[in-house]
C-alpha positions as semicolon CSV with decimal commas, in nm:
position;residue;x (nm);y (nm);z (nm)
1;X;9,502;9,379;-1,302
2;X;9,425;9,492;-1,664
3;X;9,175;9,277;-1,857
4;X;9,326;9,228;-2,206
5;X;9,172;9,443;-2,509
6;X;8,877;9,252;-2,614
7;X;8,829;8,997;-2,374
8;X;8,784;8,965;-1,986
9;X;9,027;8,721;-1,884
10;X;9,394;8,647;-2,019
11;X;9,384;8,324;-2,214
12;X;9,035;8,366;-2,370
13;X;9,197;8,644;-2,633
14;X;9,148;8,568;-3,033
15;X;9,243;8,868;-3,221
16;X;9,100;8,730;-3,485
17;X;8,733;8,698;-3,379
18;X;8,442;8,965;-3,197
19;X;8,186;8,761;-3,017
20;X;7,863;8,923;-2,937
21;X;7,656;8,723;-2,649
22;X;7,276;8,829;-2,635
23;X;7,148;8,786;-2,296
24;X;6,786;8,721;-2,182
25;X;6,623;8,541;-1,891
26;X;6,524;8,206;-2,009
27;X;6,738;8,223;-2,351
28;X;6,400;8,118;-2,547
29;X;6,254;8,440;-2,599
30;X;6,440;8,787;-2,627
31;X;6,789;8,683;-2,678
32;X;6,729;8,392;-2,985
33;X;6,551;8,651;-3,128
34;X;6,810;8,856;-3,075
35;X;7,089;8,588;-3,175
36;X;6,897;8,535;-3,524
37;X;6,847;8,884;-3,642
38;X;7,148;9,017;-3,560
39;X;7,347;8,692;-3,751
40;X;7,060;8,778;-4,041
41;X;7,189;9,157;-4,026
42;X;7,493;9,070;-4,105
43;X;7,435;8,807;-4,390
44;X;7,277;9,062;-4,499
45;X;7,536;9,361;-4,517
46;X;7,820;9,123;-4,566
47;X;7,679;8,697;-4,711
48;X;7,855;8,575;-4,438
49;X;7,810;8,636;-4,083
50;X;8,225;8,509;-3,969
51;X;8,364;8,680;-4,270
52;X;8,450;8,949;-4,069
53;X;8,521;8,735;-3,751
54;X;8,190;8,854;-3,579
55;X;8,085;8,555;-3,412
56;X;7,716;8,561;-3,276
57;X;7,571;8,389;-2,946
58;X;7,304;8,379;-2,646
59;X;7,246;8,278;-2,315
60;X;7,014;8,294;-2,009
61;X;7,073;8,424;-1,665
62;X;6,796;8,177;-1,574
63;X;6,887;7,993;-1,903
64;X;6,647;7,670;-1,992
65;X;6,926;7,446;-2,092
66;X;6,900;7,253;-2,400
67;X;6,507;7,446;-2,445
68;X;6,443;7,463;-2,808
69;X;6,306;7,879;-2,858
70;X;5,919;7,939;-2,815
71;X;5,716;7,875;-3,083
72;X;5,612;8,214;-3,159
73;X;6,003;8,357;-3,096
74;X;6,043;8,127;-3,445
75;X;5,715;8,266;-3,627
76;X;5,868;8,594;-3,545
77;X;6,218;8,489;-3,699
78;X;6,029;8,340;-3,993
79;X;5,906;8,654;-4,030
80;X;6,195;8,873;-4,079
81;X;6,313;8,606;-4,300
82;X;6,571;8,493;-4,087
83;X;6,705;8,135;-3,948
84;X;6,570;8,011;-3,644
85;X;6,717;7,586;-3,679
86;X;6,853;7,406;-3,469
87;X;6,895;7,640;-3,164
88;X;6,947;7,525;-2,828
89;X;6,905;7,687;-2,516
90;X;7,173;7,821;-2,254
91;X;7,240;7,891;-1,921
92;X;7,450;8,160;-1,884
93;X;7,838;8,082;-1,759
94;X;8,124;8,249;-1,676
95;X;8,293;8,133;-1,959
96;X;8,027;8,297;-2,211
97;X;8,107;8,670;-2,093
98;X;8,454;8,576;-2,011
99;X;8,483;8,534;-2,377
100;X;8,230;8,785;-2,504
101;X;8,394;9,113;-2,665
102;X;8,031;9,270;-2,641
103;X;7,748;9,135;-2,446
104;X;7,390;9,317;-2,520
105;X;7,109;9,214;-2,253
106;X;6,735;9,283;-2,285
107;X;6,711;9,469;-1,953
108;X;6,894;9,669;-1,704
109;X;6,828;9,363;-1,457
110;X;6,996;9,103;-1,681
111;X;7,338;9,398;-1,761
112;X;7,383;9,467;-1,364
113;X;7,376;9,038;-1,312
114;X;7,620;8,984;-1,590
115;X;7,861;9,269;-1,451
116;X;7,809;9,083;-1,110
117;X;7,979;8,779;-1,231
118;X;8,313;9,016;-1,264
119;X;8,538;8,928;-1,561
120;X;8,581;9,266;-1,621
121;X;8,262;9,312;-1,803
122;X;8,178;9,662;-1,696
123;X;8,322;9,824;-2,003
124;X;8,169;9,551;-2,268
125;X;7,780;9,481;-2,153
126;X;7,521;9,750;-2,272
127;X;7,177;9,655;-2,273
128;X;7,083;9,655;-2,632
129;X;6,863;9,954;-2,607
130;X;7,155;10,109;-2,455
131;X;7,427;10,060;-2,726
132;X;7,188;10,195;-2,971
133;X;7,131;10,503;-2,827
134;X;7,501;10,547;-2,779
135;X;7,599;10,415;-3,102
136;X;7,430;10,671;-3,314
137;X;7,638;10,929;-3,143
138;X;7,932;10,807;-3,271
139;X;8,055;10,984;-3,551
140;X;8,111;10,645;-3,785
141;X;8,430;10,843;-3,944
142;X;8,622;10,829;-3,609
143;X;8,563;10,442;-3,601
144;X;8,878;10,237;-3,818
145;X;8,772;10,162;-4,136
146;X;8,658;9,779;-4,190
147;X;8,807;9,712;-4,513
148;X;9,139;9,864;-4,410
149;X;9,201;9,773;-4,073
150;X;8,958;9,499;-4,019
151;X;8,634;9,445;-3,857
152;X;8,714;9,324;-3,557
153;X;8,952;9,614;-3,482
154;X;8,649;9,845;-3,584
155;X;8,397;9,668;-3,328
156;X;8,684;9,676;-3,065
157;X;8,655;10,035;-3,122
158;X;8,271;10,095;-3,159
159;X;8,252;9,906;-2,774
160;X;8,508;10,160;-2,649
161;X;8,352;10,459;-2,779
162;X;8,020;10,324;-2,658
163;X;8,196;10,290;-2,303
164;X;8,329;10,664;-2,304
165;X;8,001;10,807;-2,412
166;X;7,797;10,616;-2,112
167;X;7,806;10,870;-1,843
168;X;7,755;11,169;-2,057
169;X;7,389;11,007;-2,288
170;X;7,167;10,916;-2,045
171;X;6,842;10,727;-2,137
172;X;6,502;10,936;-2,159
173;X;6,346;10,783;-1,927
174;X;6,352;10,473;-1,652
175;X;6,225;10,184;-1,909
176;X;6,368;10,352;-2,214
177;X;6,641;10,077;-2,210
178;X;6,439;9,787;-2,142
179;X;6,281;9,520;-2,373
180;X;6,004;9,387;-2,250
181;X;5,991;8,947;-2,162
182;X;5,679;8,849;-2,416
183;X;5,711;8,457;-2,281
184;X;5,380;8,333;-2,278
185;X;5,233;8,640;-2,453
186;X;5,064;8,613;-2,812
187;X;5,242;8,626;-3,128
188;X;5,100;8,985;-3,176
189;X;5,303;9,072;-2,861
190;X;5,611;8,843;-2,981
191;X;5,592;9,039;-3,318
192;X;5,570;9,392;-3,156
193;X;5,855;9,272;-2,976
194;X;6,044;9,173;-3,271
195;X;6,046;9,481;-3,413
196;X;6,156;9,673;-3,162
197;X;6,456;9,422;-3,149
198;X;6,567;9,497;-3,534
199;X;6,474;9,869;-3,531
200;X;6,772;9,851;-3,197
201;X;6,975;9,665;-3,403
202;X;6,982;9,806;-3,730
203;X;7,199;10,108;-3,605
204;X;7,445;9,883;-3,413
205;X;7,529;9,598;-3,715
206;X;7,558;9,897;-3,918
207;X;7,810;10,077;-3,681
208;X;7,995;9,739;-3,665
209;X;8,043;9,632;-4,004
210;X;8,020;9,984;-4,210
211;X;7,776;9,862;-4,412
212;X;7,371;9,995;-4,384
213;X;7,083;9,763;-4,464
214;X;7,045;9,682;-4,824
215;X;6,707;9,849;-4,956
């Protein structure tokens, strides 16, 4: 069976909307970080984050359900300027990747257990390290444009492309990919941490909108 563009299971399909599902290990760390600065990326290129349909979310493979984030994943949010209020913890379900168009994990651990849970997710989870390095080797003038032909069509396009390239850009090295768990660490570890999450996701919100980072 074919998985319908965009979405892993027939029924779940919303042409309308991209949904990008950060996934951690205990969904109070890595992936509201994650979550936050990515939804903050794209206030920023475009004052609202659903104008163009991209709707952001997160979950844990070992998710603490209804876990407020660490304290020092917010400090690090407050940081970077960016919302971290009222967020609530998740498990991760079926139903999240089943309706994920992209799903972006912190490690190679968390990407093989998501593609484990089958919904055809193969072609759609990346960890985020991952997507980054094979999103700058996408020539952004063979994605559709945004304004033209949508966003959503464009992000459709930026997760195939990523797909294709996969086999060909391999990672530098074994933990090149991987972003490290700072639970229970100090903030200067949490902030480290943080940074390597935007610098990743810079590149990718600006492949999926069109738009760079305002000065």
């Amino acid at each position: 069976m074919t998985a319908p563009e965009g979405r892993g299971i027939a029924g779940f399909d919303d042409s309308s909307t991209f949904r990008i599902l950060h996934v951690s290990t205990g969904n109070v760390c890595r992936s509201p970080i994650t979550e936050r600065l990515t939804r903050h990326a794209l206030c920023d290129r475009l004052g609202d984050p659903l104008g163009g349909g991209l709707i952001v979310e997160s979950a844990g493979t070992w998710g603490h359900e209804g876990a407020p984030m660490e304290a020092n994943a917010e400090l690090v949010l407050a940081d970077f300027g960016a919302d971290y209020s009222g967020f609530v913890g998740r498990e991760l379900l079926d139903e999240h990747v089943i309706r994920a168009d992209l799903v972006l994990t912190a490690t190679r651990d968390h990407r093989a257990q998501v593609i484990s849970m089958g919904h055809s997710a193969g072609l759609r989870t990346f960890t985020l390290k991952e997507f980054t390095r094979l999103v700058r080797a996408i020539d952004p003038a063979t994605l559709p444009d945004a304004h033209d032909e949508g966003m959503v069509e464009r992000a459709r396009a930026l997760v195939r492309a990523a797909a294709a390239l996969r086999g060909w850009l391999l990672a530098p090295s074994v933990d090149a990919d991987e972003v490290n768990d700072p639970y229970g660490a100090p903030i200067t570890f949490f902030r480290s941490i943080g940074d390597e999450i935007n610098q990743a996701l810079d590149p990718v919100v600006t492949a999926l909108t069109g738009v760079s980072a305002r000065d």
